[in-house]
């Protein structure tokens, strides 16, 4: 409950607002038998909103039954309402044998559902909260004079973006389809890839105001039951006004709120989510966003791309090693350069040290300030390129970085070596397939630069030890974040730093899928059988 504040004797004292009819009080009411009273309650609660269409009609040949039809303009399919609902009630039933049954009686609602309604999704209701939720979701509401129950007809239809190509997780080889903002389309995309009756889906509504539809999908018998129950508990604990994007759910259910590393994975590719579900993970779909969450999330998962499983294993392994190497460069390159040029000159070859000293002659700032200026400048250019129109965003970033870097060197503010180091660091940060992991590295990079400027390589070493300890302490829904590296699991190394051929990956990660860890039966025999037949 909210409070207002009044000033009295130079102090602010809370005062309870005066009670007035609100939507919450109306939603708890039960439908009345009087049609006009029900319509008036709907109009008063929705503030006479002009997009709420209410039509009063009479049913039957003699028009003895008075009914009200309600729907939201823009969320419902108006032609379907006219052809399949109104015509059925007002015209078609006049030519049927149920005309005599369309009289006020206890079985009237069943008669309408069984004989008069030519629609697929149909259910009855008795409370106003069900009425408002369905009405504002695009369904059609039918109320009958003299009855304290109504009918909800599924008739949702609104403007939406279709299934298009993914823009955040591009691949050279693999499916091109991506999730859309419609949760039902997204569940269908997953169902199309996993045609297993054990693929279960649980639905719930979160958000007292937005009433956002949430779907949880997992394979019964493969997913860990304890993780499924933990996810249910975390979702049920959410008490918030609105959920507008999957990021809202991610913040509310993730472990280690203060950690810079993401403990919930998200993707807009159906093949990625389907693969995670087959591994025993749980998918969380939120209506209104193309990004689907999967839990639990592991550190190594953020270095994997869906294309890794569509290319040859040897090429994929080399690329994956390159990603981990780029992660190290992006995290430590500026810090190591600052430490070497500030404290550890003996580590630099003499010829290179002389060149660096000649470049820094006349530069008024220490190496740490140089790196800080260049890193902040590049971060500004990167954010500007993301927020500007796409036609000029990339051009502005490239030209801005080139012009500013060249001008800074010629002006004597920054050394050329520092520009090279910062540029390599920035390029390496783009190698990561996950934007969330790249953001974490961007934050930690500044911390390591400060440690290097203060304590040299000793500070960088201490920072690395603290980082490893932090990573090993993280959990994602009870699963160690660094698994299968720590704790070490031999079978899990087949898809960590390298990827072995698919015919060798015959088990799932045991900590995630404890019910059924076998992915394929006797892969060695299956691979050698054709040779024996020959």
XYZ file of C-alpha atoms in Angstrom:
534
model
C 0.000 0.000 0.000
C 1.293 3.450 -0.886
C 1.349 6.443 1.450
C 1.053 10.187 1.010
C 3.059 12.590 3.148
C 1.904 15.797 4.802
C 4.122 18.404 6.378
C 3.269 19.191 9.995
C 5.535 20.880 12.507
C 8.394 20.687 9.992
C 8.124 16.892 9.883
C 6.897 14.557 7.206
C 4.258 12.159 8.491
C 2.750 9.328 6.447
C -0.960 9.417 5.959
C -3.084 6.630 4.529
C -4.840 7.723 1.320
C -8.597 7.830 1.329
C -10.212 4.640 0.115
C -11.847 4.744 -3.262
C -13.111 2.102 -5.679
C -10.108 0.647 -7.449
C -9.485 -1.998 -10.022
C -8.228 -4.381 -7.327
C -11.501 -4.226 -5.394
C -13.555 -4.743 -8.545
C -11.466 -7.682 -9.678
C -12.386 -9.624 -6.543
C -16.108 -9.390 -7.273
C -18.235 -12.212 -8.589
C -20.335 -11.659 -11.693
C -23.909 -10.570 -11.065
C -26.972 -11.947 -12.776
C -27.918 -8.478 -14.057
C -26.265 -7.858 -17.446
C -26.427 -4.072 -17.181
C -24.717 -4.099 -13.787
C -21.917 -6.271 -15.153
C -21.438 -3.984 -18.155
C -21.429 -0.922 -15.897
C -18.765 -2.507 -13.671
C -16.586 -3.180 -16.711
C -16.975 0.378 -18.022
C -16.311 1.979 -14.631
C -13.253 -0.160 -13.960
C -11.723 0.508 -17.389
C -12.577 4.215 -17.263
C -14.868 4.173 -20.293
C -11.868 3.332 -22.476
C -12.734 3.838 -26.131
C -10.841 0.757 -27.335
C -13.118 -1.545 -25.317
C -16.000 -2.518 -27.631
C -19.213 -3.599 -25.901
C -22.136 -4.787 -28.024
C -25.519 -5.868 -26.646
C -27.377 -8.435 -28.770
C -30.351 -10.785 -28.507
C -30.044 -14.521 -29.042
C -32.649 -16.804 -30.539
C -35.461 -16.471 -32.993
C -37.682 -14.520 -30.665
C -34.803 -12.699 -28.997
C -35.720 -13.875 -25.535
C -32.087 -13.963 -24.370
C -30.159 -10.744 -23.968
C -26.367 -10.988 -24.182
C -23.345 -8.719 -24.177
C -20.212 -9.188 -26.282
C -16.975 -7.442 -25.243
C -13.554 -7.303 -26.854
C -10.545 -5.000 -27.106
C -10.113 -3.277 -30.437
C -6.653 -3.979 -31.828
C -6.068 -7.119 -29.753
C -8.926 -9.244 -31.118
C -9.721 -10.474 -34.631
C -12.788 -8.356 -35.517
C -13.771 -10.300 -38.699
C -13.768 -13.564 -36.735
C -16.012 -12.016 -34.101
C -18.496 -11.010 -36.771
C -18.483 -14.250 -38.784
C -17.988 -16.947 -36.168
C -19.498 -15.479 -33.004
C -22.185 -12.911 -33.809
C -23.528 -14.746 -36.850
C -23.595 -18.009 -34.903
C -25.529 -16.454 -32.032
C -27.852 -14.124 -33.960
C -28.490 -15.915 -37.272
C -27.308 -19.493 -37.614
C -28.926 -20.921 -34.486
C -32.331 -19.789 -35.793
C -32.137 -22.522 -38.417
C -31.158 -25.290 -36.007
C -33.062 -27.627 -33.725
C -31.663 -26.041 -30.540
C -33.889 -22.957 -30.838
C -36.252 -24.437 -28.288
C -33.384 -24.994 -25.851
C -32.257 -21.356 -25.940
C -34.398 -20.435 -22.988
C -33.340 -19.397 -19.486
C -32.354 -22.690 -17.896
C -29.499 -24.133 -15.818
C -28.101 -25.878 -18.928
C -28.049 -22.819 -21.184
C -24.276 -22.271 -20.963
C -23.584 -25.897 -21.838
C -25.996 -25.652 -24.768
C -24.197 -22.583 -26.130
C -20.795 -24.243 -25.775
C -21.887 -27.543 -27.281
C -24.076 -26.362 -30.176
C -23.780 -22.634 -30.870
C -20.090 -21.703 -30.591
C -18.040 -22.585 -33.698
C -14.706 -21.662 -32.119
C -11.841 -23.710 -30.751
C -10.796 -22.184 -27.413
C -13.747 -21.759 -25.067
C -14.104 -21.680 -21.276
C -16.457 -20.254 -18.689
C -15.729 -17.914 -15.761
C -17.468 -16.399 -12.749
C -15.137 -13.647 -11.461
C -14.292 -10.210 -12.756
C -10.547 -10.793 -12.445
C -10.817 -13.537 -15.082
C -12.938 -11.222 -17.231
C -10.452 -8.346 -17.176
C -7.416 -10.570 -17.724
C -8.970 -12.261 -20.756
C -10.539 -9.080 -22.147
C -7.257 -7.148 -22.012
C -5.387 -10.122 -23.517
C -7.459 -10.089 -26.713
C -10.159 -12.655 -25.904
C -13.878 -12.143 -26.470
C -16.241 -12.065 -23.478
C -19.888 -13.133 -23.637
C -22.278 -12.349 -20.764
C -25.898 -13.544 -20.625
C -28.755 -11.768 -18.855
C -29.803 -13.697 -15.760
C -26.561 -15.678 -15.364
C -23.655 -15.022 -12.989
C -21.185 -16.724 -15.308
C -19.853 -15.900 -18.736
C -17.868 -17.358 -21.624
C -14.307 -16.565 -22.712
C -13.607 -17.150 -26.407
C -9.986 -17.280 -27.565
C -9.712 -14.755 -30.384
C -6.347 -13.010 -29.962
C -4.849 -11.239 -32.947
C -2.589 -8.205 -32.998
C 0.188 -6.740 -35.117
C 3.453 -8.571 -34.506
C 6.862 -9.211 -35.973
C 7.177 -12.531 -37.725
C 9.959 -15.089 -37.515
C 13.040 -13.326 -38.860
C 16.789 -13.849 -38.811
C 18.687 -13.370 -35.570
C 20.563 -10.074 -35.351
C 22.513 -10.672 -32.122
C 23.723 -14.247 -32.705
C 24.632 -14.481 -36.374
C 26.064 -17.661 -37.877
C 27.537 -18.671 -41.215
C 26.071 -22.175 -41.124
C 22.909 -23.105 -39.298
C 19.231 -22.131 -38.987
C 18.382 -18.511 -39.636
C 15.117 -18.282 -37.685
C 14.875 -16.384 -34.425
C 12.286 -15.962 -31.714
C 9.686 -13.216 -31.959
C 7.789 -11.219 -29.343
C 4.838 -13.656 -29.363
C 5.220 -16.334 -26.692
C 2.994 -18.798 -28.546
C 5.120 -18.556 -31.688
C 8.223 -19.097 -29.557
C 6.853 -22.221 -27.876
C 5.860 -23.535 -31.311
C 9.413 -23.020 -32.622
C 10.750 -25.146 -29.767
C 8.041 -27.773 -30.211
C 8.937 -28.000 -33.887
C 12.506 -28.955 -33.007
C 11.747 -31.266 -30.062
C 8.800 -33.535 -30.875
C 8.924 -35.356 -27.558
C 5.807 -35.912 -25.424
C 8.034 -35.510 -22.370
C 8.675 -31.871 -23.299
C 6.494 -30.299 -20.640
C 5.402 -26.685 -20.435
C 4.162 -24.846 -17.344
C 2.504 -21.450 -17.625
C 2.072 -18.688 -15.088
C 1.235 -14.984 -15.031
C 3.647 -12.537 -13.364
C 3.103 -8.823 -12.835
C 0.150 -7.350 -10.997
C -0.343 -4.703 -13.684
C 1.128 -6.135 -16.873
C -0.137 -9.718 -16.323
C 2.768 -11.027 -18.402
C 2.553 -14.632 -19.608
C 5.523 -16.788 -18.603
C 6.191 -20.308 -19.899
C 8.659 -22.805 -18.426
C 9.734 -25.653 -20.740
C 11.830 -28.711 -19.873
C 12.048 -32.406 -20.704
C 10.634 -34.543 -17.930
C 13.075 -37.336 -17.160
C 16.153 -35.391 -18.302
C 15.894 -32.115 -16.378
C 16.909 -32.170 -12.722
C 13.727 -32.174 -10.624
C 15.403 -30.176 -7.838
C 16.352 -27.400 -10.267
C 12.825 -27.359 -11.705
C 11.359 -26.995 -8.212
C 13.851 -24.266 -7.304
C 12.898 -22.334 -10.428
C 9.213 -22.650 -9.546
C 9.872 -21.255 -6.078
C 11.865 -18.292 -7.405
C 9.219 -17.419 -9.985
C 6.403 -17.723 -7.454
C 8.224 -15.358 -5.073
C 8.197 -12.549 -7.629
C 5.783 -9.808 -6.553
C 6.118 -6.833 -8.874
C 3.890 -4.466 -10.830
C 5.175 -5.302 -14.288
C 7.448 -7.528 -16.364
C 8.322 -5.966 -19.711
C 11.341 -8.011 -20.831
C 13.215 -11.173 -19.963
C 15.896 -9.038 -18.300
C 13.400 -8.228 -15.534
C 12.928 -11.925 -14.784
C 16.685 -12.536 -15.047
C 17.474 -9.990 -12.347
C 14.802 -11.366 -10.039
C 15.816 -15.037 -10.186
C 19.589 -14.982 -10.752
C 22.200 -15.981 -8.181
C 24.934 -13.607 -6.967
C 23.231 -10.285 -7.616
C 26.478 -8.332 -7.060
C 28.624 -10.410 -9.424
C 29.579 -8.931 -12.808
C 29.235 -12.384 -14.402
C 25.844 -13.512 -15.727
C 24.391 -16.623 -14.068
C 21.399 -16.859 -16.420
C 21.879 -17.469 -20.142
C 19.662 -15.901 -22.799
C 19.329 -16.459 -26.531
C 17.020 -15.501 -29.381
C 17.804 -18.634 -31.406
C 15.406 -21.626 -31.154
C 18.168 -24.127 -31.964
C 20.285 -22.875 -29.038
C 17.396 -23.124 -26.589
C 16.394 -26.541 -27.930
C 19.965 -27.786 -27.479
C 20.013 -26.500 -23.895
C 16.728 -28.242 -23.154
C 18.150 -31.511 -24.536
C 21.083 -31.062 -22.152
C 18.675 -31.021 -19.213
C 18.368 -27.268 -18.782
C 15.144 -25.309 -18.323
C 13.888 -22.629 -20.705
C 11.923 -19.583 -19.529
C 9.884 -17.815 -22.211
C 8.421 -14.358 -21.561
C 5.699 -12.831 -23.678
C 6.765 -9.618 -25.398
C 10.461 -10.373 -25.904
C 12.425 -12.519 -28.390
C 15.044 -13.455 -25.776
C 14.515 -16.770 -23.978
C 16.286 -17.541 -20.691
C 17.871 -20.902 -19.874
C 19.054 -22.123 -16.483
C 21.364 -23.242 -15.042
C 24.104 -21.313 -16.867
C 27.783 -22.275 -16.853
C 30.869 -20.136 -17.496
C 31.972 -22.168 -20.524
C 28.509 -21.855 -22.074
C 29.107 -18.162 -22.798
C 32.032 -19.079 -25.076
C 30.021 -21.505 -27.178
C 28.175 -20.685 -30.362
C 25.432 -22.712 -32.009
C 27.617 -22.875 -35.100
C 30.173 -24.896 -33.116
C 27.967 -27.961 -33.517
C 27.321 -27.476 -37.227
C 30.970 -27.190 -38.337
C 33.723 -29.808 -38.201
C 35.072 -30.595 -34.739
C 38.697 -29.644 -35.512
C 37.750 -26.210 -36.868
C 35.379 -25.620 -33.966
C 38.078 -26.503 -31.435
C 40.522 -24.007 -32.918
C 37.899 -21.250 -32.909
C 36.902 -22.012 -29.338
C 40.513 -21.855 -28.147
C 40.763 -18.526 -29.959
C 37.744 -17.260 -27.992
C 39.341 -18.102 -24.649
C 42.598 -16.503 -25.778
C 40.718 -13.366 -26.868
C 38.973 -13.299 -23.485
C 42.391 -13.263 -21.782
C 43.668 -10.487 -24.080
C 40.560 -8.384 -23.528
C 40.853 -8.767 -19.765
C 44.616 -8.390 -19.187
C 46.331 -6.718 -22.180
C 46.097 -3.077 -20.957
C 46.959 -4.124 -17.391
C 50.049 -6.103 -18.451
C 51.238 -3.242 -20.664
C 50.822 -0.737 -17.817
C 52.639 -3.016 -15.358
C 55.531 -3.714 -17.753
C 56.101 -0.089 -18.794
C 55.711 1.290 -15.252
C 57.386 -1.252 -12.934
C 58.990 -4.081 -14.897
C 61.225 -2.571 -17.589
C 63.534 -5.585 -17.413
C 60.808 -7.745 -18.979
C 60.797 -5.691 -22.182
C 63.501 -6.355 -24.845
C 66.008 -3.520 -25.025
C 65.218 -2.524 -28.625
C 61.498 -2.389 -27.904
C 62.089 -0.512 -24.652
C 64.056 2.180 -26.496
C 61.268 2.560 -29.062
C 58.631 2.821 -26.325
C 60.719 5.419 -24.485
C 61.086 7.446 -27.687
C 57.324 7.307 -28.306
C 56.520 8.404 -24.764
C 58.866 11.371 -24.929
C 56.704 14.414 -24.547
C 53.604 12.487 -23.419
C 52.403 14.306 -20.276
C 50.469 11.402 -18.720
C 51.564 8.143 -17.076
C 50.672 4.873 -18.794
C 47.617 4.295 -16.593
C 46.080 7.662 -17.452
C 46.835 7.049 -21.137
C 45.063 3.704 -21.067
C 42.160 5.158 -19.081
C 41.638 7.974 -21.591
C 41.747 5.625 -24.571
C 39.496 2.996 -22.970
C 36.870 5.555 -21.956
C 37.020 7.145 -25.411
C 36.514 3.796 -27.103
C 33.628 2.897 -24.786
C 31.940 6.182 -25.687
C 32.406 5.493 -29.389
C 31.078 1.951 -29.005
C 27.941 3.080 -27.176
C 27.396 5.897 -29.660
C 27.651 3.441 -32.536
C 25.055 1.177 -30.915
C 22.532 3.950 -30.244
C 22.877 5.825 -33.519
C 20.949 4.835 -36.662
C 22.407 1.695 -38.210
C 23.164 3.430 -41.490
C 25.777 5.665 -39.866
C 26.516 3.928 -36.554
C 29.271 1.603 -37.738
C 30.802 4.258 -39.973
C 30.907 6.755 -37.124
C 32.589 4.256 -34.805
C 35.314 3.324 -37.291
C 36.012 6.860 -38.474
C 35.802 8.256 -34.921
C 38.274 5.730 -33.537
C 40.703 6.240 -36.440
C 40.558 10.038 -36.368
C 40.755 10.365 -32.590
C 43.563 7.814 -32.278
C 45.655 9.401 -35.013
C 45.063 12.929 -33.752
C 45.900 11.967 -30.155
C 49.236 10.454 -31.222
C 50.163 13.427 -33.407
C 49.244 15.829 -30.617
C 51.566 14.026 -28.218
C 48.807 13.141 -25.737
C 48.899 9.378 -26.282
C 51.723 7.093 -27.373
C 51.287 4.983 -30.490
C 51.936 1.752 -28.549
C 49.030 2.502 -26.208
C 46.703 3.011 -29.171
C 47.756 -0.398 -30.533
C 47.184 -2.125 -27.179
C 43.754 -0.569 -26.663
C 42.737 -1.361 -30.255
C 43.732 -5.023 -29.952
C 41.876 -5.207 -26.633
C 38.717 -3.746 -28.156
C 38.831 -6.090 -31.146
C 39.378 -9.112 -28.883
C 36.313 -8.203 -26.808
C 34.112 -8.575 -29.898
C 35.152 -12.217 -30.365
C 32.958 -13.369 -27.484
C 29.629 -14.850 -28.716
C 27.883 -13.523 -25.578
C 27.329 -9.797 -25.103
C 26.832 -10.283 -21.348
C 30.245 -11.880 -20.920
C 31.850 -9.120 -23.002
C 30.241 -6.548 -20.688
C 31.674 -8.337 -17.648
C 35.161 -8.188 -19.149
C 34.758 -4.462 -19.861
C 34.070 -3.843 -16.172
C 36.893 -6.029 -14.872
C 39.390 -4.548 -17.317
C 39.385 -1.217 -15.481
C 39.897 -2.968 -12.122
C 42.944 -4.831 -13.429
C 44.313 -1.602 -14.911
C 44.084 0.039 -11.492
C 45.819 -2.925 -9.816
C 48.595 -2.884 -12.415
C 49.144 0.864 -11.987
C 49.286 0.504 -8.185
C 51.190 -2.737 -7.608
C 52.483 -3.937 -10.980
C 52.387 -7.625 -11.840
C 51.927 -8.445 -8.170
C 48.598 -6.597 -8.206
C 47.549 -8.323 -11.443
C 48.392 -11.732 -9.934
C 46.400 -11.021 -6.777
C 43.505 -9.808 -8.931
C 43.571 -13.020 -10.973
C 43.552 -15.155 -7.826
C 40.594 -13.176 -6.454
C 38.788 -13.500 -9.799
C 39.271 -17.271 -9.930
C 38.087 -17.629 -6.323
C 35.017 -15.542 -7.130
C 34.203 -17.619 -10.206
C 34.585 -20.864 -8.262
C 32.251 -19.572 -5.544
C 29.417 -18.747 -7.938
C 26.384 -21.002 -8.323
C 23.628 -21.049 -10.896
C 20.566 -22.722 -9.381
C 22.824 -24.843 -7.211
C 25.194 -25.884 -10.013
C 28.850 -24.730 -9.733
C 29.410 -21.937 -12.241
C 32.830 -23.248 -13.365
C 31.656 -26.830 -13.910
C 33.088 -28.967 -15.573
C 36.406 -27.166 -14.990
C 35.952 -26.838 -11.234
C 34.874 -29.291 -9.983
C 36.727 -31.153 -12.695
C 34.725 -33.622 -14.769
C 36.554 -35.659 -17.383
C 33.560 -36.374 -19.616
C 32.631 -32.698 -19.575
C 35.976 -31.752 -21.171
C 34.670 -33.060 -24.496
C 32.786 -29.794 -24.961
C 34.720 -27.190 -22.953
C 37.965 -25.786 -24.393
C 37.655 -28.037 -27.443
C 34.813 -29.997 -29.015
C 35.246 -33.626 -29.854
C 33.240 -35.208 -32.703
C 29.548 -35.591 -31.962
C 29.729 -39.383 -32.059
C 32.035 -39.218 -29.023
C 29.748 -36.926 -27.008
C 27.480 -39.654 -25.680
C 26.787 -38.310 -22.177
C 25.301 -35.139 -20.758
C 26.816 -33.155 -17.888
C 26.014 -35.220 -14.775
C 25.369 -32.308 -12.382
C 22.732 -30.782 -14.680
C 20.963 -33.949 -15.825
C 21.012 -36.500 -13.021
C 18.077 -38.577 -14.253
C 19.291 -39.516 -17.742
C 22.870 -38.617 -18.663
C 23.130 -40.803 -21.780
C 22.744 -38.927 -25.034
C 23.331 -41.908 -27.334
C 23.804 -45.640 -26.829
C 27.138 -47.323 -27.538
C 28.467 -44.702 -30.008
C 31.670 -46.648 -30.783
C 29.733 -49.692 -31.948
C 27.357 -47.532 -33.947
C 30.308 -45.898 -35.707
C 32.097 -49.182 -36.522
C 29.023 -51.147 -37.660
C 29.086 -49.906 -41.312
C 32.749 -50.910 -41.631
C 31.950 -54.474 -40.501
C 29.064 -54.702 -42.928
C 31.393 -53.744 -45.778
